[in-house]
Tab-separated table of C-alpha atoms in Angstrom:
chain	number	residue	atom	x	y	z
A	1	MET	CA	248.462	112.062	196.863
A	2	TRP	CA	246.360	111.947	193.382
A	3	ARG	CA	243.735	111.007	195.293
A	4	ASP	CA	244.111	113.895	197.960
A	5	ALA	CA	244.533	116.152	195.245
A	6	ALA	CA	241.418	115.064	193.319
A	7	LEU	CA	239.014	115.543	196.817
A	8	VAL	CA	240.809	118.984	197.285
A	9	ALA	CA	240.451	120.392	194.253
A	10	GLY	CA	236.707	118.825	194.075
A	11	LYS	CA	236.195	120.740	196.924
A	12	ASP	CA	237.560	124.022	196.185
A	13	LEU	CA	236.124	123.930	192.856
A	14	ARG	CA	232.321	122.713	194.290
A	15	ILE	CA	232.636	125.831	196.828
A	16	GLU	CA	233.555	127.970	193.478
A	17	GLY	CA	230.912	127.047	191.703
A	18	ARG	CA	228.541	127.786	194.641
A	19	ALA	CA	230.097	130.907	195.667
A	20	LYS	CA	230.562	132.115	191.933
A	21	VAL	CA	233.566	134.737	192.747
A	22	ALA	CA	235.415	133.742	190.158
A	23	VAL	CA	232.552	134.491	187.556
A	24	ASN	CA	230.603	137.598	189.745
A	25	GLN	CA	233.429	139.157	190.636
A	26	VAL	CA	237.051	138.013	189.254
A	27	ALA	CA	236.209	137.853	185.520
A	28	PRO	CA	234.517	141.143	185.636
A	29	TYR	CA	237.015	142.613	187.864
A	30	ALA	CA	240.256	141.238	184.621
A	31	LEU	CA	237.968	142.341	181.970
A	32	VAL	CA	237.692	146.042	183.451
A	33	VAL	CA	241.457	146.069	183.777
A	34	LEU	CA	241.721	144.820	180.344
A	35	LEU	CA	239.501	147.996	179.897
A	36	LEU	CA	241.571	150.465	181.451
A	37	PHE	CA	244.492	149.557	179.560
A	38	GLY	CA	242.632	150.177	176.307
A	39	PHE	CA	241.617	153.339	177.515
A	40	ALA	CA	245.007	154.067	178.455
A	41	PHE	CA	246.344	153.579	175.446
A	42	ASP	CA	243.497	154.830	173.333
A	43	GLN	CA	245.220	157.476	171.301
A	44	ASP	CA	247.849	155.052	170.088
A	45	LYS	CA	246.302	151.764	168.071
A	46	PRO	CA	249.040	149.993	167.169
A	47	LEU	CA	250.730	150.443	170.276
A	48	LEU	CA	247.710	148.987	172.311
A	49	VAL	CA	248.431	146.099	169.358
A	50	GLN	CA	251.550	145.735	170.022
A	51	ALA	CA	251.623	145.773	174.156
A	52	ALA	CA	248.232	143.503	173.489
A	53	PRO	CA	250.040	140.505	175.178
A	54	GLY	CA	251.839	142.234	178.197
A	55	LEU	CA	248.492	144.111	179.022
A	56	TYR	CA	247.005	140.742	178.781
A	57	TRP	CA	249.491	138.635	181.097
A	58	MET	CA	249.557	141.723	183.650
A	59	ALA	CA	245.521	141.266	183.876
A	60	VAL	CA	245.927	137.359	184.465
A	61	LEU	CA	248.316	138.295	186.858
A	62	PHE	CA	246.291	140.708	189.112
A	63	SER	CA	243.218	138.120	188.449
A	64	GLY	CA	245.227	135.754	189.736
A	65	LEU	CA	246.031	137.421	192.425
A	66	LEU	CA	242.619	137.340	193.917
A	67	ALA	CA	241.564	133.565	192.871
A	68	VAL	CA	244.745	132.809	195.063
A	69	GLN	CA	243.441	135.262	197.913
A	70	ARG	CA	240.028	133.540	197.476
A	71	SER	CA	241.560	130.007	197.854
A	72	PHE	CA	243.217	130.519	200.651
A	73	SER	CA	240.360	132.818	202.625
A	74	LEU	CA	238.235	129.425	202.297
A	75	GLU	CA	240.587	127.537	204.661
A	76	SER	CA	241.232	130.549	206.899
A	77	ALA	CA	237.318	131.887	207.537
A	78	ASP	CA	236.559	129.394	209.787
A	79	ALA	CA	239.683	127.883	210.682
A	80	ALA	CA	239.220	125.203	208.046
A	81	MET	CA	242.955	124.935	208.137
A	82	ASP	CA	242.748	123.075	211.163
A	83	ALA	CA	240.890	120.200	210.080
A	84	LEU	CA	243.350	119.798	206.939
A	85	ARG	CA	246.263	119.462	209.080
A	86	LEU	CA	244.585	116.712	211.615
A	87	SER	CA	243.706	115.132	208.430
A	88	ARG	CA	245.011	112.159	206.570
A	89	LEU	CA	245.403	114.281	203.489
A	90	GLU	CA	249.251	114.273	202.200
A	91	PRO	CA	250.582	117.942	202.210
A	92	ALA	CA	251.708	117.777	198.827
A	93	GLY	CA	248.092	116.648	197.960
A	94	VAL	CA	246.149	119.289	199.512
A	95	PHE	CA	249.276	121.355	197.548
A	96	LEU	CA	247.927	120.099	193.907
A	97	GLY	CA	244.518	120.587	194.507
A	98	LYS	CA	244.723	123.790	195.745
A	99	VAL	CA	247.111	124.670	192.370
A	100	ALA	CA	244.523	122.261	189.980
A	101	ALA	CA	241.639	124.708	191.529
A	102	VAL	CA	243.331	127.899	190.908
A	103	ALA	CA	244.664	126.977	187.932
A	104	ALA	CA	241.304	125.588	186.121
A	105	GLN	CA	239.493	128.706	187.007
A	106	LEU	CA	242.428	131.227	185.966
A	107	LEU	CA	242.217	129.007	182.410
A	108	LEU	CA	238.716	130.008	182.012
A	109	LEU	CA	239.348	133.546	182.970
A	110	GLU	CA	242.525	133.482	180.566
A	111	VAL	CA	239.814	132.506	177.892
A	112	LEU	CA	237.644	135.124	178.924
A	113	LEU	CA	240.622	137.741	178.642
A	114	ALA	CA	241.298	136.381	175.347
A	115	LEU	CA	238.337	137.227	174.179
A	116	GLY	CA	238.400	140.698	175.528
A	117	VAL	CA	241.769	141.376	173.693
A	118	VAL	CA	240.848	140.424	170.292
A	119	VAL	CA	237.246	142.887	171.091
A	120	LEU	CA	239.006	145.539	173.007
A	121	PHE	CA	242.250	145.643	171.137
A	122	GLN	CA	241.294	143.968	167.677
A	123	SER	CA	244.049	141.705	167.974
A	124	ARG	CA	244.274	138.623	165.915
A	125	LEU	CA	245.149	135.649	167.578
A	126	SER	CA	247.610	133.456	165.395
A	127	GLY	CA	250.128	130.691	166.489
A	128	ALA	CA	247.447	128.579	168.141
A	129	ALA	CA	250.075	125.567	169.587
A	130	LEU	CA	252.259	128.317	171.264
A	131	LEU	CA	249.578	130.505	172.669
A	132	ALA	CA	248.088	127.169	174.109
A	133	ALA	CA	251.263	126.169	175.239
A	134	SER	CA	252.311	129.086	176.871
A	135	ALA	CA	249.273	129.660	178.269
A	136	ALA	CA	248.978	126.363	180.097
A	137	VAL	CA	252.245	126.337	181.428
A	138	SER	CA	252.353	129.533	182.594
A	139	THR	CA	248.964	128.938	184.367
A	140	ALA	CA	250.611	126.443	185.978
A	141	GLY	CA	253.457	128.457	187.278
A	142	VAL	CA	251.311	131.103	188.729
A	143	ALA	CA	248.901	128.956	190.329
A	144	ALA	CA	252.094	127.065	191.856
A	145	ALA	CA	253.402	130.187	192.979
A	146	GLY	CA	250.266	131.744	194.238
A	147	VAL	CA	249.431	128.762	196.481
A	148	VAL	CA	253.133	128.780	197.776
A	149	TYR	CA	252.635	132.544	198.620
A	150	GLY	CA	249.377	132.130	200.009
A	151	ALA	CA	250.019	129.723	202.320
A	152	LEU	CA	253.096	131.274	203.816
A	153	CYS	CA	250.954	134.422	203.489
A	154	THR	CA	248.010	133.124	205.716
A	155	GLY	CA	248.839	132.974	209.193
A	156	LEU	CA	250.052	136.212	209.284
A	157	ARG	CA	248.000	139.528	210.230
A	158	ALA	CA	248.316	141.753	207.164
A	159	ARG	CA	248.202	138.438	204.628
A	160	GLU	CA	245.749	140.586	201.907
A	161	THR	CA	248.081	142.845	201.544
A	162	LEU	CA	251.373	140.880	202.000
A	163	LEU	CA	250.798	138.722	199.320
A	164	PRO	CA	250.817	140.924	196.416
A	165	LEU	CA	253.410	142.620	197.331
A	166	LEU	CA	255.234	139.078	197.896
A	167	LEU	CA	254.048	137.375	195.107
A	168	ALA	CA	253.849	140.321	192.327
A	169	PRO	CA	257.627	140.318	191.801
A	170	VAL	CA	258.025	136.596	191.520
A	171	LEU	CA	255.619	136.039	189.053
A	172	ALA	CA	257.205	138.813	187.278
A	173	PRO	CA	259.410	136.170	185.006
A	174	VAL	CA	256.404	134.015	184.288
A	175	VAL	CA	254.908	137.797	183.153
A	176	LEU	CA	257.686	138.750	180.672
A	177	ALA	CA	258.643	135.298	179.400
A	178	ALA	CA	254.515	134.481	178.511
A	179	THR	CA	254.431	137.768	176.947
A	180	GLU	CA	257.882	137.405	175.159
A	181	ALA	CA	256.221	133.995	173.907
A	182	TRP	CA	252.876	135.220	172.803
A	183	ARG	CA	254.313	138.321	171.082
A	184	SER	CA	256.330	135.494	169.115
A	185	ALA	CA	253.081	133.667	169.033
A	186	LEU	CA	251.336	136.531	167.182
A	187	GLY	CA	253.780	137.820	165.234
A	188	LEU	CA	254.211	140.530	167.074
A	189	SER	CA	258.164	139.663	167.537
A	190	ARG	CA	261.134	137.431	165.357
A	191	GLY	CA	261.971	135.812	168.438
A	192	ASP	CA	261.699	132.091	169.043
A	193	GLY	CA	258.580	131.845	171.203
A	194	TRP	CA	259.351	128.156	172.136
A	195	HIS	CA	262.427	129.306	173.922
A	196	TRP	CA	260.418	131.475	176.278
A	197	LEU	CA	257.881	128.754	176.725
A	198	ALA	CA	261.167	126.282	177.816
A	199	LEU	CA	261.526	128.936	180.646
A	200	LEU	CA	258.246	128.924	181.615
A	201	GLY	CA	258.341	125.472	182.001
A	202	CYS	CA	261.119	125.729	184.374
A	203	PHE	CA	259.308	128.220	186.553
A	204	ALA	CA	256.139	126.198	186.741
A	205	ALA	CA	258.358	122.988	187.498
A	206	VAL	CA	260.348	124.934	190.260
A	207	TYR	CA	256.984	125.704	192.308
A	208	LEU	CA	255.426	122.425	191.658
A	209	ALA	CA	258.234	120.696	192.894
A	210	GLY	CA	259.135	122.920	195.700
A	211	GLY	CA	255.346	123.457	196.518
A	212	ALA	CA	254.727	119.888	196.841
A	213	VAL	CA	257.838	119.246	199.365
A	214	GLY	CA	257.356	121.913	201.512
A	215	PHE	CA	253.496	122.626	201.606
A	216	GLY	CA	253.440	120.530	204.815
A	217	ALA	CA	256.245	123.111	206.321
A	218	LEU	CA	253.651	125.743	205.025
A	219	MET	CA	251.110	124.170	206.587
A	220	GLU	CA	252.680	124.524	209.707
A	221	GLU	CA	253.095	127.777	209.861
A	222	THR	CA	249.845	128.741	209.197
B	1	MET	CA	246.978	102.708	234.414
B	2	VAL	CA	245.399	103.040	230.682
B	3	LEU	CA	246.394	106.454	229.691
B	4	SER	CA	245.611	108.203	226.600
B	5	ALA	CA	247.573	111.201	227.198
B	6	ARG	CA	250.282	112.116	229.874
B	7	LEU	CA	251.751	115.964	230.166
B	8	ARG	CA	254.562	116.585	232.167
B	9	SER	CA	255.886	119.863	233.047
B	10	ALA	CA	254.499	120.708	229.506
B	11	VAL	CA	255.475	124.671	228.226
B	12	ALA	CA	253.873	126.069	225.332
B	13	LEU	CA	254.425	129.394	223.798
B	14	ALA	CA	252.409	131.441	221.915
B	15	GLY	CA	255.425	134.223	220.115
B	16	ARG	CA	256.924	134.123	223.479
B	17	TYR	CA	254.394	134.278	225.827
B	18	PRO	CA	253.934	130.989	227.484
B	19	VAL	CA	250.227	129.892	227.217
B	20	LEU	CA	251.277	126.830	229.037
B	21	ALA	CA	253.314	127.004	231.429
B	22	GLY	CA	254.189	123.702	233.189
B	23	ALA	CA	251.232	121.677	232.900
B	24	ASP	CA	250.662	118.240	234.106
B	25	LEU	CA	247.919	116.331	232.983
B	26	ASP	CA	246.791	112.170	232.931
B	27	VAL	CA	243.657	111.488	230.595
B	28	ARG	CA	242.533	108.039	230.894
B	29	ALA	CA	241.101	105.874	228.074
B	30	GLY	CA	237.742	105.897	228.075
B	31	GLU	CA	237.315	108.842	230.066
B	32	VAL	CA	235.382	112.442	229.740
B	33	LEU	CA	237.942	114.420	231.443
B	34	VAL	CA	236.702	118.476	232.176
B	35	VAL	CA	238.864	121.336	232.005
B	36	ARG	CA	237.388	124.279	233.540
B	37	GLY	CA	239.129	127.357	234.276
B	38	PRO	CA	239.107	131.629	233.493
B	39	ASN	CA	239.902	132.834	230.117
B	40	GLY	CA	243.504	132.875	229.308
B	41	ALA	CA	243.940	129.757	231.588
B	42	GLY	CA	245.401	127.693	228.864
B	43	LYS	CA	242.705	125.640	228.323
B	44	THR	CA	242.385	126.256	224.512
B	45	SER	CA	246.270	125.686	224.165
B	46	LEU	CA	246.098	122.400	226.402
B	47	LEU	CA	243.576	121.215	223.501
B	48	ARG	CA	246.129	122.275	221.007
B	49	VAL	CA	248.760	120.753	222.718
B	50	LEU	CA	247.003	117.228	222.844
B	51	ALA	CA	246.053	117.699	219.130
B	52	GLY	CA	249.769	118.295	218.024
B	53	LEU	CA	249.288	121.337	216.416
B	54	LEU	CA	250.668	123.269	219.020
B	55	PRO	CA	254.391	122.082	219.810
B	56	LEU	CA	256.061	122.239	223.363
B	57	SER	CA	258.981	124.583	224.480
B	58	SER	CA	259.798	121.990	226.971
B	59	GLY	CA	258.553	119.261	228.715
B	60	GLU	CA	257.161	116.048	228.310
B	61	ALA	CA	254.121	114.802	226.195
B	62	GLU	CA	252.790	111.633	224.907
B	63	VAL	CA	249.099	111.357	222.969
B	64	LEU	CA	247.866	107.864	222.064
B	65	GLY	CA	251.320	106.699	222.597
B	66	LEU	CA	252.925	109.195	220.062
B	67	ASP	CA	254.932	112.518	220.503
B	68	PRO	CA	252.864	115.380	219.855
B	69	SER	CA	255.163	117.300	218.409
B	70	ALA	CA	257.641	114.686	216.925
B	71	ASP	CA	255.176	112.173	215.800
B	72	ALA	CA	252.349	115.116	215.169
B	73	ARG	CA	251.510	113.707	211.324
B	74	SER	CA	250.977	110.295	213.060
B	75	LEU	CA	249.160	111.682	215.678
B	76	ARG	CA	246.608	113.947	214.250
B	77	PRO	CA	244.746	111.935	212.102
B	78	LEU	CA	243.710	109.862	215.730
B	79	VAL	CA	242.427	112.853	217.135
B	80	GLY	CA	239.063	115.119	216.550
B	81	LEU	CA	239.350	118.767	217.725
B	82	LEU	CA	236.159	120.863	218.009
B	83	GLY	CA	237.793	124.742	218.474
B	84	HIS	CA	236.000	127.727	218.879
B	85	LYS	CA	235.490	128.045	215.194
B	86	ASN	CA	233.677	125.451	213.357
B	87	GLY	CA	236.277	124.733	210.677
B	88	LEU	CA	233.344	124.646	208.143
B	89	TYR	CA	232.849	125.478	204.352
B	90	ASP	CA	229.864	128.016	204.186
B	91	GLU	CA	229.451	127.070	201.035
B	92	LEU	CA	229.176	123.520	200.729
B	93	THR	CA	226.030	121.515	201.862
B	94	THR	CA	225.853	119.574	205.397
B	95	GLU	CA	226.567	116.588	204.211
B	96	GLN	CA	229.131	117.900	201.541
B	97	ASN	CA	230.908	118.654	204.508
B	98	VAL	CA	230.758	115.899	206.731
B	99	ARG	CA	231.956	113.731	203.699
B	100	PHE	CA	235.045	115.611	202.887
B	101	VAL	CA	235.791	114.950	206.394
B	102	ALA	CA	235.070	111.135	206.307
B	103	ARG	CA	236.886	111.156	202.675
B	104	ALA	CA	240.067	113.094	204.032
B	105	ALA	CA	240.335	110.802	207.021
B	106	ARG	CA	240.668	108.003	204.665
B	107	ARG	CA	237.021	106.344	205.905
B	108	ASP	CA	234.115	104.963	203.754
B	109	VAL	CA	231.218	108.008	203.150
B	110	ASP	CA	229.074	104.941	204.669
B	111	VAL	CA	229.740	106.941	208.178
B	112	VAL	CA	227.927	109.994	206.730
B	113	PRO	CA	224.459	109.807	206.792
B	114	ALA	CA	224.875	108.379	210.255
B	115	ALA	CA	226.804	110.585	211.745
B	116	LEU	CA	224.420	113.468	210.353
B	117	GLU	CA	221.691	111.461	211.592
B	118	ARG	CA	223.545	110.937	215.083
B	119	LEU	CA	223.838	114.748	215.472
B	120	GLY	CA	220.175	115.454	214.617
B	121	PHE	CA	220.131	116.642	210.837
B	122	GLY	CA	217.396	115.422	209.473
B	123	GLN	CA	217.197	115.194	205.412
B	124	ARG	CA	216.086	118.715	204.998
B	125	LEU	CA	218.864	120.040	206.396
B	126	ARG	CA	221.582	117.575	204.906
B	127	GLN	CA	221.116	119.665	201.371
B	128	ALA	CA	221.458	123.401	203.097
B	129	PRO	CA	224.787	124.986	202.844
B	130	ALA	CA	226.134	125.169	205.942
B	131	GLY	CA	226.772	129.023	205.784
B	132	LYS	CA	222.468	129.103	206.303
B	133	LEU	CA	222.655	127.421	209.362
B	134	SER	CA	222.304	128.732	213.073
B	135	ALA	CA	225.162	129.052	215.403
B	136	GLY	CA	223.443	125.816	216.859
B	137	GLN	CA	223.707	123.679	214.161
B	138	ARG	CA	226.633	124.668	212.883
B	139	ARG	CA	228.127	123.741	216.155
B	140	ARG	CA	226.495	120.566	215.504
B	141	LEU	CA	227.620	119.932	212.192
B	142	ALA	CA	231.126	120.108	213.670
B	143	LEU	CA	230.449	117.508	215.836
B	144	ALA	CA	228.948	115.254	212.789
B	145	CYS	CA	232.123	115.951	211.313
B	146	VAL	CA	234.652	115.134	214.216
B	147	LEU	CA	232.406	112.100	214.806
B	148	ALA	CA	232.884	110.890	211.084
B	149	LYS	CA	236.053	111.204	211.566
B	150	GLY	CA	235.988	108.647	214.157
B	151	PRO	CA	238.661	109.722	216.454
B	152	LEU	CA	240.239	108.014	219.559
B	153	LEU	CA	241.241	111.055	221.492
B	154	TRP	CA	238.014	113.358	221.525
B	155	LEU	CA	239.213	117.282	221.969
B	156	LEU	CA	235.754	119.604	222.620
B	157	ASP	CA	236.436	123.411	223.402
B	158	GLU	CA	233.156	124.950	224.657
B	159	PRO	CA	230.951	121.965	222.519
B	160	HIS	CA	228.081	123.158	224.032
B	161	ALA	CA	228.458	126.769	223.067
B	162	GLY	CA	225.043	127.861	220.907
B	163	LEU	CA	222.811	124.587	221.613
B	164	ASP	CA	219.688	123.989	223.189
B	165	ALA	CA	218.709	121.858	225.777
B	166	GLU	CA	217.557	119.122	223.790
B	167	HIS	CA	220.644	119.449	221.524
B	168	ARG	CA	222.745	119.607	224.910
B	169	GLU	CA	221.132	116.336	225.985
B	170	LEU	CA	222.227	114.799	222.374
B	171	LEU	CA	225.841	116.002	222.611
B	172	ASP	CA	226.224	114.751	226.012
B	173	GLY	CA	224.515	111.157	224.985
B	174	LEU	CA	227.199	111.088	222.313
B	175	LEU	CA	230.188	111.653	224.405
B	176	ARG	CA	228.887	109.508	226.927
B	177	GLU	CA	229.060	106.469	224.145
B	178	VAL	CA	232.214	107.192	222.628
B	179	ALA	CA	233.625	107.237	226.064
B	180	ALA	CA	231.867	104.037	226.620
B	181	ASP	CA	233.715	102.573	223.339
B	182	GLY	CA	237.216	103.458	224.819
B	183	CYS	CA	237.379	106.857	223.516
B	184	SER	CA	238.696	109.492	225.456
B	185	VAL	CA	237.087	112.993	225.637
B	186	VAL	CA	238.475	116.042	227.014
B	187	LEU	CA	236.489	118.972	226.862
B	188	ALA	CA	236.833	122.709	227.950
B	189	SER	CA	234.213	124.608	229.409
B	190	HIS	CA	233.145	127.253	231.304
B	191	GLU	CA	229.804	125.633	232.085
B	192	HIS	CA	229.957	123.974	235.053
B	193	ARG	CA	226.607	122.736	235.757
B	194	ALA	CA	226.591	121.822	231.671
B	195	THR	CA	229.699	119.768	232.709
B	196	ALA	CA	229.218	118.079	235.889
B	197	VAL	CA	226.719	115.972	234.950
B	198	LEU	CA	228.821	114.335	232.391
B	199	ALA	CA	232.574	114.378	233.938
B	200	ASP	CA	233.836	111.586	234.519
B	201	ARG	CA	236.686	114.012	236.086
B	202	VAL	CA	237.182	117.535	236.022
B	203	VAL	CA	240.406	119.369	236.855
B	204	ASN	CA	240.937	122.853	236.777
B	205	MET	CA	243.433	125.453	234.925
B	206	ALA	CA	245.110	128.692	235.544
B	207	GLY	CA	247.743	130.728	234.613
B	208	GLY	CA	248.797	127.902	232.322
B	209	VAL	CA	248.817	125.519	234.446
B	210	VAL	CA	246.600	122.530	235.458
B	211	LEU	CA	245.987	122.726	239.164
B	212	ASP	CA	244.988	119.072	239.271
B	213	GLY	CA	245.650	117.016	236.275
B	214	VAL	CA	247.912	114.246	237.558
B	215	LEU	CA	246.268	110.721	238.646
B	216	PRO	CA	247.495	109.301	241.416
B	217	LEU	CA	249.987	106.107	241.021
B	218	GLY	CA	247.406	102.887	240.089
B	219	LEU	CA	244.399	104.660	239.784
B	220	SER	CA	242.782	103.643	236.886
B	221	ARG	CA	238.908	103.679	235.713
B	222	GLY	CA	238.141	100.224	236.752
B	223	SER	CA	240.040	100.446	240.293
B	224	GLN	CA	238.719	103.758	241.211
B	225	GLY	CA	235.979	104.825	244.020
B	226	ASP	CA	236.132	108.445	243.476
B	227	PRO	CA	236.462	111.015	240.903
B	228	VAL	CA	239.775	112.764	241.035
B	229	GLY	CA	239.277	116.707	240.837
B	230	GLY	CA	235.359	116.359	242.018
B	231	GLY	CA	233.674	115.595	239.276
B	232	PRO	CA	231.117	112.528	239.293
B	233	VAL	CA	231.907	109.326	238.430
B	234	GLN	CA	229.288	107.755	235.038
B	235	ALA	CA	227.985	104.275	236.101
B	236	GLY	CA	228.092	101.783	233.309
B	237	PRO	CA	230.740	99.623	231.926
B	238	VAL	CA	234.582	100.076	231.513
B	239	GLN	CA	235.958	99.891	228.145
B	240	ALA	CA	238.970	98.269	228.312
B	241	GLY	CA	241.390	101.044	226.511
B	242	PRO	CA	243.511	100.152	223.744
B	243	VAL	CA	246.651	99.219	225.724
B	244	GLU	CA	247.367	98.721	229.299
B	245	ALA	CA	250.033	99.917	231.426
B	246	GLY	CA	251.445	102.470	229.069
B	247	PRO	CA	250.594	104.733	226.411
B	248	VAL	CA	248.350	103.717	223.803
B	249	GLU	CA	249.168	102.375	220.163
B	250	ALA	CA	248.078	104.691	217.342
B	251	GLY	CA	246.936	103.147	214.060
B	252	PRO	CA	244.127	103.247	211.280
B	253	VAL	CA	240.984	104.091	212.915
B	254	GLN	CA	238.336	101.567	212.726
B	255	ALA	CA	235.431	103.294	214.237
B	256	GLY	CA	231.697	103.044	213.413
B	257	VAL	CA	229.654	106.479	214.850
B	258	GLY	CA	230.583	106.278	217.978
B	259	GLU	CA	232.860	103.597	218.035
B	260	ALA	CA	236.430	103.489	217.894
B	261	GLN	CA	239.155	101.159	217.981
B	262	SER	CA	243.234	101.228	217.833
B	263	VAL	CA	244.573	98.725	215.717
B	264	ALA	CA	248.654	98.980	215.768
């Protein structure tokens, strides 16, 4: 399974490295979203600083939708999903490989967006351990849930519009928990951010385990 | 009789529409079977049923000794399917596409250069992204992927589409080789002239039914004199199929380029 995951992740990242969709389209889009949030709150700088974690994770969510859509358009463009189904690859390996590839792209994007938050919103990053841990676990959750719903939507006619409709509400707990964890890390709230990290961990574990078990059935429906 | 595949009264649905409506078909080990028929006759669906990608809603099916509905996960790695689309990744190079298929089939990557060479890809084209290839080159690349996978049953949907005369001959030669090595080839095509020289047997489809797909009892490749369905018989040595008097056994493919053997 791990070998299959590495093979699929390597393939997806190699494709992404050549197509540069994440670099040339998703990352600029995420920064534009952040900029637009900045315009919306421009008159109220303190509020912008307070809201920065939430705006950051909203930008990650929007970008994650694009990354997931891109990950499955690779397979549907020339019916490559059939080739995957006809291979000896374990579905769990395909799932974990796709999650790893999406997560790797999202992590890079999150670093870029964090820089954007510092520059545009004049936020001061602190609590590095909690920030990094919650970012890593949130990314795993977003990628895992995204790949599950991406596979679910692949065979459907209106998949481009259906995926955001289905996935955004599912990711609401991640946005909420990650925002609260970051607010705690940045000293914007007095709550214990590590509790929110535990919630993020539960979400990621459920979707990673569920996806690994159920991805074979999802591939059959595509 | 040595059979690679056997369908009886096979019904398959696309939604509620019966794309196969009681199809009967025998496929012998080591034969090139051409399936002809008008658009919408069910040729593509037949190939997908044989590949284990489209489950039957009723009827019987046995492919390489396995039930394509119940044992789809075991059957699929033994089958090579070339559909209307090529299943390629545009951003990967020619070589990377074939390498991915070979590794996903748990095969040694040593088969990759041989498969590319067999399908006429020189050194320059091997580093070209698949998205930059012409339609004919993409078709050949998809065939190289099938070859690198080393399947026991080749299922090809209009494989000659987009190929020039030289590469049609190359494809025909390859298919004769794999059939001589004991693999079966089921080829759906509109091109009567192109496939006539290649076919061991020709069957016709209409309305989701194979009109002349069942072999007479006792007829095997070694004993037959004339083709069933009017297609010419290829001369040459007959390779024994994997299993006599019943479905073939499935197992890991140990094939080199153009070779396939069944291992229990």
